[in-house]
Amino acid sequence: MPSDFGSRRKMKLCVILTAAWLLMFLLLLYVTGPLLEVPIEKNEKLEQNLRVISIRLSHAFRQLEKLRRQNEELKKMIKVDFSSQNKTIRTLLEREKAMNEGSAIKACNPVPPRIEYEQTRRMIHSAVRDMWSYLETRFKSILDTHESENKSFLEEVKSLLVGSAGRIQFILKFLDSLPSVDGHAGWRQSEARYLSTIIQNRIKLLQNPPNCAATKLLMCQVSSDCNRLACRLERVTACLAEAYRMLRTLVIDDNAWNTNFLPLSQVCSDIQNKEEYVGVPWPGSPHDMRIDLSQDQDVLSWKVVPYDFSQHLNRLRGDPLLWWRGQLFSYLMRPMPTMNNLYHRVKERIKFFRNPIIGICVDDEGLLDDLISAVEHRYSQLEIKDISLQRRIFVSSNNWDIPRKIKKTYPHIDIMYVSEELMIEVGAEEFAEDRFEFQKDILDVHFLQNTEFIISASQSNKLCHIALAMKMNHTDAQMVSLGNISASDHKRYLDYMCIIKHVAQNEEEIELNIGDSVINVEKLPNGYSKGVNKVSRRAGLFPSYKVAGLTRYKKFYDFKGSVSTTKITTKAEQTTEEVYEYED
């Protein structure tokens, strides 16, 4: 484009110069015209003609000088204009290049949705589920308390229950499909991978220092009374979160853990039993090389989320704390080759383990009917578009009789579970006897996290929550809890805030005003929750949808640098900031 513009300007300049020389030639003809007209024999007029010529020459020279000045000015104007145009062209080309590069970036990096959209989408989904829990509980209560009433009335209530269930399933089906059709699915996947890569690389960096002997360590003790996976994992996760906060390398003193999972460090894995590595009691000081974190010491770092992820997680995930736990679980639960082989041998013998499959956690036989009802509800939701799906469930239970009872009572359902006989068959007896249940828990979590949906009941929801947290590494996973979400649930670390005013309807309920803080929240399966209003100091019931969870974010030591070359600085800010995030 600049070369074409220059050619046109040069051509214009040539035309102007040619016209100027032609004008000079005409002036010369005009000046010398009298000489051509004067005959030689008329000498008497020569003097008069010379005077006329002299006057005309003077006039011609003045005109030529004027043309010369105009010509110089014209050259300057053309030069300046050409330079200005070149600058403009360069600017336009640069902007065009930048726009093209920007378009390429946008094509490679999907555009994120607005944070308000993501929060509203999750809020609607949660509200619909709460509404169905409330309606289903009320309908069933009416049926139970009016068994002796008019049969036509009861049939009408049952019809209303079935009709409502179908409509709710229809709504939930399309709410579940919304993330895959709203144009932001690519962003959610890339953002989840990006954040997970950052966390995993940071942990690897901390756990594999250049020189272990000169590295500050955090020594973690695990009680020998803690035999099951959930208990051990809770303790080790707290230690890893604290090591992350303190920028220290974690060393675990737990033979059972180190037998089933890969070492946390490739360079500092053989020092836990050496006396010279005994340190000072936690919290110690930044100058102490070794700090011991004993079993009975509780730490805050695993109950909060690192602040530098707040903006990302408020948009990406409905439960940032569970996501943070899932990242720690993923690093801690990398199986040893022996454990991995055991998992694959068990999977080969469990038939029909393919999606869609629903995972359930149950220890109480009295909840089986409610569990199977929830399973049917979920499959009915899936069957809105896919006709006649075979019911498949994976059962995690500490009661060996429950899977057998489900198989006998509900023969139309394909049931998969890790049985005692199966573990012995595949060779689990080669491991120490006291670790049998520990390994069974590990296998249950592996299978649960590969199911499409999780349904939890009673106090057995610890393994379900571990699996749910690990599923959140890839998606905004969902779980339905039929029992109360009690102190065993990670949400006991959440405070709640009232977002919709509530007026107590009876003596069991408490009043809530917008902005009131609610603690010790226990979510019930009927659409209500129990908790304590910190303002009025009253405890009681309130509708679950009228409060929102507050995720606590805390500034840890700053990590700076790219994902692949993360660098650590020792600048620390110990302030805490709470950010509103709706629970779903």
Coordinates of C-alpha atoms in Angstrom, one line a residue:
M1 CA 0.0 0.0 0.0
P2 CA 2.8 2.6 0.7
S3 CA 4.5 1.9 -2.7
D4 CA 1.3 2.7 -4.7
F5 CA 0.8 5.8 -2.7
G6 CA 4.4 7.0 -3.5
S7 CA 4.0 6.3 -7.2
R8 CA 0.9 8.4 -7.4
R9 CA 2.7 11.3 -5.6
K10 CA 5.7 11.2 -7.9
M11 CA 3.6 11.2 -11.0
K12 CA 1.7 14.2 -9.7
L13 CA 5.0 16.0 -9.0
C14 CA 6.2 15.3 -12.6
V15 CA 3.1 16.7 -14.1
I16 CA 3.4 19.9 -12.0
L17 CA 7.1 20.4 -13.0
T18 CA 6.3 19.8 -16.7
A19 CA 3.5 22.4 -16.5
A20 CA 5.9 24.8 -14.9
W21 CA 8.6 24.4 -17.7
L22 CA 5.9 24.7 -20.3
L23 CA 4.7 28.0 -18.7
M24 CA 8.3 29.3 -18.7
F25 CA 8.6 28.4 -22.5
L26 CA 5.4 30.4 -23.2
L27 CA 6.7 33.3 -21.2
L28 CA 9.9 33.3 -23.3
L29 CA 7.9 33.4 -26.5
Y30 CA 5.8 36.2 -25.1
V31 CA 8.9 38.2 -24.1
T32 CA 10.8 37.6 -27.4
G33 CA 7.7 38.1 -29.5
P34 CA 8.5 41.8 -30.3
L35 CA 11.9 40.9 -31.6
L36 CA 10.4 38.5 -34.1
E37 CA 7.9 41.1 -35.2
V38 CA 10.4 44.0 -35.7
P39 CA 11.9 44.2 -39.3
I40 CA 15.5 45.1 -39.6
E41 CA 14.9 48.0 -41.9
K42 CA 12.9 49.7 -39.2
N43 CA 15.8 50.6 -36.9
E44 CA 14.0 53.6 -35.6
K45 CA 11.7 51.4 -33.6
L46 CA 14.4 49.2 -32.2
E47 CA 15.1 51.3 -29.2
Q48 CA 11.4 51.4 -28.4
N49 CA 11.1 47.6 -28.8
L50 CA 14.1 47.0 -26.5
R51 CA 12.5 49.0 -23.8
V52 CA 9.4 46.9 -24.1
I53 CA 11.5 43.7 -24.0
S54 CA 13.3 45.0 -21.0
I55 CA 10.0 45.6 -19.2
R56 CA 8.6 42.2 -20.2
L57 CA 11.8 40.4 -19.2
S58 CA 11.7 42.0 -15.8
H59 CA 8.1 40.9 -15.4
A60 CA 9.0 37.4 -16.7
F61 CA 11.8 37.0 -14.2
R62 CA 9.5 38.1 -11.4
Q63 CA 7.0 35.5 -12.5
L64 CA 9.7 32.8 -12.8
E65 CA 11.0 33.7 -9.3
K66 CA 7.4 33.4 -8.0
L67 CA 7.0 30.0 -9.8
R68 CA 10.3 28.9 -8.3
R69 CA 9.2 29.7 -4.8
Q70 CA 5.8 28.1 -5.3
N71 CA 7.6 25.0 -6.7
E72 CA 9.8 24.8 -3.6
E73 CA 6.8 25.2 -1.3
L74 CA 5.0 22.5 -3.3
K75 CA 7.9 20.1 -3.0
K76 CA 8.0 20.7 0.8
M77 CA 4.2 20.2 1.0
I78 CA 4.5 16.9 -0.9
K79 CA 7.4 15.7 1.2
V80 CA 5.6 16.6 4.5
D81 CA 2.3 15.1 3.3
F82 CA 4.0 11.9 2.1
S83 CA 5.8 11.6 5.4
S84 CA 2.6 12.1 7.3
Q85 CA 0.8 9.6 5.2
N86 CA 3.6 7.1 5.7
K87 CA 3.3 7.6 9.5
T88 CA -0.5 7.1 9.3
I89 CA -0.1 4.0 7.2
R90 CA 2.4 2.6 9.5
T91 CA 0.0 3.3 12.4
L92 CA -2.9 1.6 10.7
L93 CA -0.8 -1.4 9.8
E94 CA 0.4 -1.8 13.3
R95 CA -3.2 -1.5 14.6
E96 CA -4.3 -4.1 12.0
K97 CA -1.5 -6.4 13.1
A98 CA -2.5 -6.0 16.7
M99 CA -6.1 -6.7 15.9
N100 CA -5.1 -9.8 14.0
E101 CA -3.0 -10.9 16.9
G102 CA -5.8 -10.2 19.3
S103 CA -8.2 -12.2 17.2
A104 CA -5.7 -15.1 17.2
I105 CA -5.4 -14.9 21.0
K106 CA -9.2 -14.9 21.4
A107 CA -9.4 -17.9 19.1
C108 CA -6.9 -19.8 21.2
N109 CA -8.2 -18.6 24.6
P110 CA -12.0 -18.9 24.9
V111 CA -13.7 -15.8 26.2
P112 CA -14.7 -16.2 29.8
P113 CA -18.4 -15.6 30.9
R114 CA -19.3 -12.8 33.2
I115 CA -19.0 -13.7 36.8
E116 CA -22.6 -12.6 37.4
Y117 CA -23.7 -15.1 34.8
E118 CA -21.9 -18.0 36.3
Q119 CA -23.1 -17.3 39.9
T120 CA -26.7 -16.8 38.7
R121 CA -26.6 -20.1 36.7
R122 CA -25.4 -22.0 39.8
M123 CA -27.8 -20.1 42.1
I124 CA -30.8 -21.1 39.9
H125 CA -29.7 -24.7 39.8
S126 CA -29.3 -24.8 43.6
A127 CA -32.7 -23.1 44.2
V128 CA -34.5 -25.5 41.9
R129 CA -33.0 -28.5 43.8
D130 CA -34.0 -26.9 47.1
M131 CA -37.5 -26.3 45.9
W132 CA -37.9 -30.0 44.9
S133 CA -36.5 -31.2 48.2
Y134 CA -39.1 -29.0 50.0
L135 CA -42.0 -30.1 47.8
E136 CA -41.1 -33.8 47.9
T137 CA -40.8 -33.7 51.7
R138 CA -44.2 -32.0 52.1
F139 CA -46.0 -34.3 49.7
K140 CA -44.6 -37.4 51.3
S141 CA -45.5 -35.9 54.8
I142 CA -49.1 -35.4 53.6
L143 CA -49.3 -39.0 52.3
D144 CA -47.8 -40.4 55.6
T145 CA -50.1 -38.5 57.9
H146 CA -53.3 -39.0 55.9
E147 CA -53.1 -42.7 55.2
S148 CA -56.7 -43.2 56.5
E149 CA -58.1 -40.3 54.6
N150 CA -60.2 -40.4 51.4
K151 CA -58.4 -42.6 48.8
S152 CA -59.2 -40.2 46.0
F153 CA -57.5 -37.4 47.9
L154 CA -54.4 -39.5 48.4
E155 CA -54.4 -40.5 44.7
E156 CA -54.6 -36.8 43.8
V157 CA -51.6 -36.0 46.0
K158 CA -49.6 -38.9 44.5
S159 CA -50.5 -37.6 41.0
L160 CA -49.4 -34.1 42.0
L161 CA -46.1 -35.5 43.3
V162 CA -45.4 -37.5 40.1
G163 CA -46.3 -34.5 37.9
S164 CA -44.2 -32.1 39.9
A165 CA -41.2 -34.6 39.8
G166 CA -41.4 -34.8 36.0
R167 CA -41.5 -31.0 35.6
I168 CA -38.6 -30.6 38.0
Q169 CA -36.6 -33.2 36.2
F170 CA -37.2 -31.4 32.9
I171 CA -35.9 -28.1 34.4
L172 CA -32.8 -29.7 36.0
K173 CA -32.0 -31.6 32.8
F174 CA -31.7 -28.4 30.8
L175 CA -30.0 -26.5 33.6
D176 CA -27.4 -29.3 33.7
S177 CA -26.9 -29.1 29.9
L178 CA -26.6 -25.3 29.9
P179 CA -22.8 -25.2 30.5
S180 CA -22.2 -27.3 27.4
V181 CA -24.3 -25.1 25.1
D182 CA -23.8 -21.5 26.3
G183 CA -20.5 -21.1 24.4
H184 CA -18.3 -21.1 27.5
A185 CA -17.6 -24.8 27.8
G186 CA -14.1 -24.4 26.2
W187 CA -13.2 -21.7 28.7
R188 CA -14.3 -23.8 31.7
Q189 CA -12.1 -26.7 30.6
S190 CA -9.1 -24.6 29.8
E191 CA -9.4 -22.5 33.0
A192 CA -9.8 -25.7 35.1
R193 CA -6.6 -27.2 33.5
Y194 CA -4.8 -23.9 33.9
L195 CA -5.5 -23.5 37.6
S196 CA -4.9 -27.1 38.4
T197 CA -1.5 -26.9 36.6
I198 CA -0.5 -23.9 38.7
I199 CA -1.3 -25.6 42.0
Q200 CA 0.3 -29.0 41.1
N201 CA 3.5 -27.3 39.9
R202 CA 3.7 -25.1 43.0
I203 CA 3.4 -28.2 45.2
K204 CA 6.0 -30.1 43.2
L205 CA 8.3 -27.2 43.4
L206 CA 8.0 -27.0 47.2
Q207 CA 8.3 -30.7 47.7
N208 CA 11.4 -31.2 45.5
P209 CA 14.0 -28.5 46.6
P210 CA 17.5 -28.5 45.1
N211 CA 19.1 -29.4 48.5
C212 CA 17.0 -31.2 51.0
A213 CA 19.6 -30.9 53.8
A214 CA 19.4 -27.1 53.5
T215 CA 15.7 -26.9 53.1
K216 CA 13.2 -25.8 55.8
L217 CA 10.9 -28.7 56.6
L218 CA 7.5 -29.3 58.2
M219 CA 7.3 -32.6 59.9
C220 CA 3.7 -34.1 60.0
Q221 CA 2.7 -36.7 62.5
V222 CA -0.3 -38.9 61.9
S223 CA -2.0 -40.8 64.8
S224 CA -1.8 -44.6 64.7
D225 CA -5.5 -44.6 65.9
C226 CA -6.5 -43.1 62.5
N227 CA -7.0 -46.3 60.4
R228 CA -9.4 -45.2 57.7
L229 CA -8.7 -43.1 54.7
A230 CA -10.9 -40.2 55.5
C231 CA -9.3 -39.7 58.9
R232 CA -5.7 -40.0 57.6
L233 CA -6.4 -37.8 54.5
E234 CA -7.9 -35.0 56.6
R235 CA -4.8 -34.9 58.7
V236 CA -2.3 -35.1 55.9
T237 CA -4.2 -32.5 53.8
A238 CA -4.1 -30.1 56.7
C239 CA -0.3 -30.6 56.9
L240 CA 0.2 -30.1 53.1
A241 CA -1.9 -26.9 53.2
E242 CA 0.2 -25.6 56.1
A243 CA 3.4 -26.5 54.3
Y244 CA 2.1 -24.6 51.2
R245 CA 1.3 -21.6 53.4
M246 CA 4.8 -21.6 55.1
L247 CA 6.7 -22.4 51.9
R248 CA 8.2 -25.5 53.5
T249 CA 8.8 -29.1 52.3
L250 CA 6.4 -31.5 54.0
V251 CA 7.6 -34.8 55.4
I252 CA 5.0 -37.4 56.6
D253 CA 5.6 -39.9 59.4
D254 CA 3.1 -42.5 58.3
N255 CA 4.1 -45.9 57.0
A256 CA 0.6 -46.8 55.8
W257 CA 0.4 -43.7 53.7
N258 CA 3.9 -44.0 52.3
T259 CA 3.1 -47.7 51.4
N260 CA 0.0 -47.0 49.3
F261 CA 0.8 -43.6 47.7
L262 CA 3.8 -42.1 45.9
P263 CA 6.3 -40.2 48.1
L264 CA 5.5 -36.5 48.5
S265 CA 9.1 -35.7 47.6
Q266 CA 11.6 -37.4 45.4
V267 CA 14.5 -35.9 47.3
C268 CA 13.3 -35.7 50.9
S269 CA 11.4 -38.9 51.4
D270 CA 13.9 -40.8 53.6
I271 CA 14.4 -38.4 56.5
Q272 CA 11.4 -38.9 58.7
N273 CA 13.0 -41.4 61.0
K274 CA 16.3 -39.6 61.5
E275 CA 16.8 -38.1 64.9
E276 CA 18.8 -35.1 63.5
Y277 CA 15.6 -33.9 61.8
V278 CA 13.6 -33.5 65.0
G279 CA 12.4 -29.9 65.0
V280 CA 10.7 -27.3 67.2
P281 CA 7.0 -27.5 67.9
W282 CA 4.6 -25.7 65.5
P283 CA 4.2 -22.9 64.7
G284 CA 7.9 -22.1 65.4
S285 CA 9.5 -19.2 63.6
P286 CA 10.5 -18.5 60.0
H287 CA 14.2 -19.1 61.0
D288 CA 13.6 -22.6 62.3
M289 CA 14.8 -25.3 59.9
R290 CA 12.6 -28.0 61.2
I291 CA 9.1 -27.6 62.6
D292 CA 7.0 -30.5 64.0
L293 CA 3.2 -30.4 63.5
S294 CA 1.7 -32.8 66.0
Q295 CA -1.6 -34.7 65.7
D296 CA -3.6 -32.5 68.1
Q297 CA -2.7 -29.2 66.6
D298 CA -5.4 -27.6 64.3
V299 CA -4.3 -25.3 61.5
L300 CA -6.3 -22.7 59.6
S301 CA -4.7 -23.1 56.2
W302 CA -6.8 -26.0 55.0
K303 CA -10.0 -24.2 56.0
V304 CA -9.3 -21.2 53.7
V305 CA -8.5 -20.8 50.0
P306 CA -5.3 -19.0 48.7
Y307 CA -6.3 -15.4 47.9
D308 CA -4.5 -15.3 44.6
F309 CA -7.1 -17.8 43.2
S310 CA -10.2 -15.8 44.4
Q311 CA -11.1 -14.0 41.1
H312 CA -10.7 -17.2 39.1
L313 CA -12.6 -19.5 41.5
N314 CA -15.5 -17.2 42.2
R315 CA -16.2 -17.4 38.5
L316 CA -15.2 -21.0 37.8
R317 CA -16.5 -23.0 40.8
G318 CA -19.5 -22.9 43.1
D319 CA -17.5 -24.3 46.0
P320 CA -13.9 -22.9 46.0
L321 CA -13.0 -24.6 49.3
L322 CA -13.9 -28.0 48.0
W323 CA -11.9 -27.3 44.8
W324 CA -8.8 -26.3 46.9
R325 CA -9.2 -29.6 48.9
G326 CA -9.5 -31.5 45.7
Q327 CA -6.2 -30.1 44.4
L328 CA -4.4 -31.2 47.6
F329 CA -6.1 -34.6 47.5
S330 CA -5.0 -35.1 43.9
Y331 CA -1.3 -34.6 44.8
L332 CA -1.5 -36.7 48.0
M333 CA -3.4 -39.7 46.5
R334 CA -1.1 -40.5 43.6
P335 CA -1.1 -44.4 43.9
M336 CA 2.0 -46.5 44.2
P337 CA 2.4 -49.1 41.4
T338 CA 1.2 -51.9 43.7
M339 CA -2.0 -49.9 44.6
N340 CA -2.6 -49.0 41.0
N341 CA -2.3 -52.6 39.9
L342 CA -4.8 -53.6 42.6
Y343 CA -7.2 -51.0 41.3
H344 CA -7.0 -52.3 37.7
R345 CA -7.4 -55.9 38.8
V346 CA -10.6 -55.0 40.8
K347 CA -11.9 -53.0 37.9
E348 CA -11.5 -55.9 35.5
R349 CA -13.7 -58.0 37.8
I350 CA -16.4 -55.4 38.3
K351 CA -18.8 -55.7 35.4
F352 CA -20.8 -52.9 33.8
F353 CA -18.7 -50.1 35.3
R354 CA -19.4 -47.5 32.6
N355 CA -21.3 -44.3 32.4
P356 CA -24.0 -43.4 33.0
I357 CA -23.4 -44.8 36.5
I358 CA -24.4 -43.3 39.9
G359 CA -22.2 -43.6 43.0
I360 CA -23.9 -44.0 46.4
C361 CA -22.5 -43.9 49.9
V362 CA -24.7 -45.6 52.6
D363 CA -24.2 -47.4 55.9
D364 CA -27.8 -47.3 57.2
E365 CA -30.2 -49.9 55.7
G366 CA -33.1 -47.7 56.7
L367 CA -32.2 -45.2 54.0
L368 CA -32.1 -47.6 51.1
D369 CA -35.6 -46.8 49.8
D370 CA -34.8 -43.1 49.8
L371 CA -31.5 -43.7 48.0
I372 CA -33.0 -45.8 45.3
S373 CA -35.7 -43.2 44.9
A374 CA -33.0 -40.6 44.3
V375 CA -31.3 -42.9 41.9
E376 CA -34.5 -43.3 39.9
H377 CA -35.1 -39.6 39.9
R378 CA -31.6 -39.0 38.5
Y379 CA -32.1 -41.6 35.8
S380 CA -35.5 -40.2 34.9
Q381 CA -33.8 -36.9 34.4
L382 CA -31.3 -38.5 32.0
E383 CA -34.0 -40.3 30.1
I384 CA -35.7 -37.1 29.0
K385 CA -33.5 -37.4 25.9
D386 CA -32.1 -40.9 26.1
I387 CA -34.8 -43.5 26.2
S388 CA -34.6 -46.5 28.6
L389 CA -31.2 -46.3 30.3
Q390 CA -30.1 -49.4 32.3
R391 CA -29.8 -48.5 36.0
R392 CA -26.2 -48.9 37.3
I393 CA -24.9 -47.9 40.7
F394 CA -21.6 -48.2 42.5
V395 CA -22.1 -48.7 46.2
S396 CA -19.6 -47.6 48.9
S397 CA -20.4 -48.9 52.3
N398 CA -18.8 -50.1 55.5
N399 CA -21.7 -52.6 55.9
W400 CA -20.9 -55.6 53.7
D401 CA -24.6 -56.7 53.8
I402 CA -26.0 -53.5 52.2
P403 CA -24.9 -54.2 48.6
R404 CA -26.2 -57.7 48.8
K405 CA -29.6 -56.4 50.1
I406 CA -29.8 -53.9 47.3
K407 CA -29.1 -56.6 44.7
K408 CA -31.8 -58.8 46.2
T409 CA -34.4 -56.0 46.7
Y410 CA -33.9 -54.2 43.5
P411 CA -33.0 -56.8 40.8
H412 CA -33.5 -54.4 37.9
I413 CA -30.4 -52.4 39.0
D414 CA -26.8 -53.4 38.1
I415 CA -24.9 -53.1 41.3
M416 CA -21.1 -52.8 41.5
Y417 CA -19.1 -52.7 44.7
V418 CA -15.7 -53.7 46.2
S419 CA -16.4 -56.7 48.3
E420 CA -14.2 -58.4 50.8
E421 CA -14.1 -61.6 48.7
L422 CA -13.2 -59.6 45.6
M423 CA -10.2 -57.9 47.3
I424 CA -9.0 -61.3 48.5
E425 CA -9.5 -62.8 45.0
V426 CA -7.4 -60.1 43.3
G427 CA -4.6 -60.4 45.8
A428 CA -5.2 -57.8 48.5
E429 CA -4.2 -60.3 51.1
E430 CA -0.5 -59.7 50.2
F431 CA -0.8 -56.4 52.0
A432 CA -0.8 -56.1 55.8
E433 CA -4.1 -57.1 57.4
D434 CA -4.5 -53.8 59.3
R435 CA -4.5 -51.9 56.0
F436 CA -7.2 -53.9 54.4
E437 CA -10.0 -51.3 55.1
F438 CA -7.7 -48.5 54.3
Q439 CA -7.1 -49.9 50.8
K440 CA -10.8 -50.6 50.4
D441 CA -11.5 -46.9 51.0
I442 CA -8.9 -45.9 48.4
L443 CA -10.6 -48.2 45.8
D444 CA -14.0 -46.8 46.7
V445 CA -12.8 -43.2 46.1
H446 CA -11.3 -44.1 42.8
F447 CA -14.6 -45.6 41.6
L448 CA -16.8 -42.9 43.0
Q449 CA -14.9 -40.1 41.3
N450 CA -15.4 -41.8 38.0
T451 CA -19.2 -41.9 38.4
E452 CA -21.5 -39.4 36.8
F453 CA -23.3 -38.4 39.9
I454 CA -22.9 -39.0 43.7
I455 CA -25.7 -39.6 46.2
S456 CA -24.7 -39.6 49.9
A457 CA -26.6 -40.8 53.0
S458 CA -26.0 -40.6 56.7
Q459 CA -22.5 -40.3 58.2
S460 CA -20.8 -42.3 55.3
N461 CA -20.5 -39.1 53.2
K462 CA -16.8 -38.6 54.0
L463 CA -15.6 -40.8 51.1
C464 CA -18.3 -39.2 48.9
H465 CA -16.9 -35.7 49.7
I466 CA -13.4 -36.8 49.0
A467 CA -14.5 -38.2 45.6
L468 CA -16.5 -35.1 44.9
A469 CA -13.6 -32.9 45.6
M470 CA -11.4 -34.8 43.2
K471 CA -14.1 -34.7 40.5
M472 CA -14.1 -30.9 40.8
N473 CA -10.6 -30.9 39.2
H474 CA -12.4 -31.5 35.9
T475 CA -15.9 -30.2 36.3
D476 CA -18.3 -28.4 38.7
A477 CA -19.3 -31.7 40.2
Q478 CA -22.6 -32.3 42.0
M479 CA -23.8 -34.4 44.9
V480 CA -27.1 -35.0 46.5
S481 CA -27.1 -35.6 50.3
L482 CA -30.1 -37.4 51.7
G483 CA -28.8 -37.3 55.3
N484 CA -28.0 -34.1 57.2
I485 CA -24.8 -32.4 56.1
S486 CA -23.3 -32.4 59.5
A487 CA -20.0 -31.8 61.3
S488 CA -18.4 -34.5 59.1
D489 CA -18.8 -32.3 56.1
H490 CA -16.2 -29.8 54.9
K491 CA -18.8 -27.0 55.0
R492 CA -18.5 -26.8 58.7
Y493 CA -15.7 -24.4 58.0
L494 CA -18.1 -22.0 56.1
D495 CA -19.9 -19.1 57.5
Y496 CA -23.2 -18.1 55.9
M497 CA -24.9 -14.8 55.2
C498 CA -28.6 -14.1 54.9
I499 CA -29.5 -12.9 51.4
I500 CA -33.3 -13.0 51.8
K501 CA -35.1 -11.9 54.9
H502 CA -36.9 -14.7 56.7
V503 CA -39.8 -14.3 59.2
A504 CA -40.2 -17.3 61.6
Q505 CA -43.3 -19.2 60.9
N506 CA -43.3 -21.3 64.1
E507 CA -41.3 -21.7 67.3
E508 CA -38.7 -24.0 65.6
E509 CA -37.7 -21.3 63.1
I510 CA -35.5 -18.2 63.6
E511 CA -35.7 -14.8 62.0
L512 CA -33.0 -13.7 59.7
N513 CA -32.3 -10.2 58.3
I514 CA -30.3 -9.5 55.2
G515 CA -26.7 -9.4 56.1
D516 CA -27.0 -11.5 59.2
S517 CA -24.1 -14.0 59.7
V518 CA -25.2 -17.6 60.4
I519 CA -22.8 -20.2 61.8
N520 CA -22.9 -23.9 62.6
V521 CA -25.1 -24.5 59.6
E522 CA -26.5 -28.0 59.2
K523 CA -28.3 -28.5 55.9
L524 CA -31.4 -30.8 56.1
P525 CA -32.8 -32.9 53.2
N526 CA -36.2 -31.2 53.3
G527 CA -35.1 -27.8 52.0
Y528 CA -34.4 -26.4 55.4
S529 CA -31.2 -25.8 57.4
K530 CA -30.4 -25.5 61.1
G531 CA -28.0 -22.8 62.3
V532 CA -27.2 -20.0 64.8
N533 CA -27.9 -16.4 64.0
K534 CA -24.8 -14.6 65.3
V535 CA -26.7 -11.3 65.6
S536 CA -29.7 -12.6 67.6
R537 CA -27.8 -15.5 69.0
R538 CA -30.8 -17.7 68.4
A539 CA -30.6 -21.3 67.0
G540 CA -33.3 -22.8 64.8
L541 CA -34.5 -23.6 61.3
F542 CA -34.7 -21.5 58.2
P543 CA -35.1 -22.2 54.4
S544 CA -31.8 -23.1 52.9
Y545 CA -32.1 -20.9 49.9
K546 CA -32.2 -17.7 52.0
V547 CA -28.6 -18.0 53.0
A548 CA -25.3 -18.1 51.0
G549 CA -22.0 -19.6 51.9
L550 CA -19.0 -17.3 52.5
T551 CA -15.7 -18.7 51.3
R552 CA -12.8 -17.4 53.3
Y553 CA -9.7 -16.4 51.3
K554 CA -6.4 -15.7 52.9
K555 CA -3.2 -14.2 51.4
F556 CA -0.4 -16.8 51.7
Y557 CA 3.2 -16.3 50.7
D558 CA 3.3 -14.9 47.2
F559 CA 4.1 -17.1 44.2
K560 CA 5.3 -15.2 41.2
G561 CA 6.2 -16.3 37.7
S562 CA 4.7 -18.4 34.9
V563 CA 3.1 -21.7 35.4
S564 CA 6.0 -23.6 34.0
T565 CA 8.7 -21.7 35.9
T566 CA 7.1 -20.7 39.1
K567 CA 9.3 -18.7 41.4
I568 CA 8.8 -18.2 45.1
T569 CA 9.4 -15.0 47.1
T570 CA 9.2 -14.7 50.9
K571 CA 6.9 -11.7 50.9
A572 CA 3.9 -12.7 53.2
E573 CA 0.7 -10.9 54.0
Q574 CA -1.4 -12.4 56.8
T575 CA -4.6 -10.6 56.1
T576 CA -7.9 -12.4 55.6
E577 CA -10.7 -11.4 53.2
E578 CA -14.1 -13.0 52.9
V579 CA -15.7 -13.1 49.5
Y580 CA -19.4 -13.8 48.9
E581 CA -20.0 -17.0 46.9
Y582 CA -23.4 -18.7 46.6
E583 CA -23.3 -22.3 47.8
D584 CA -24.4 -24.9 45.3

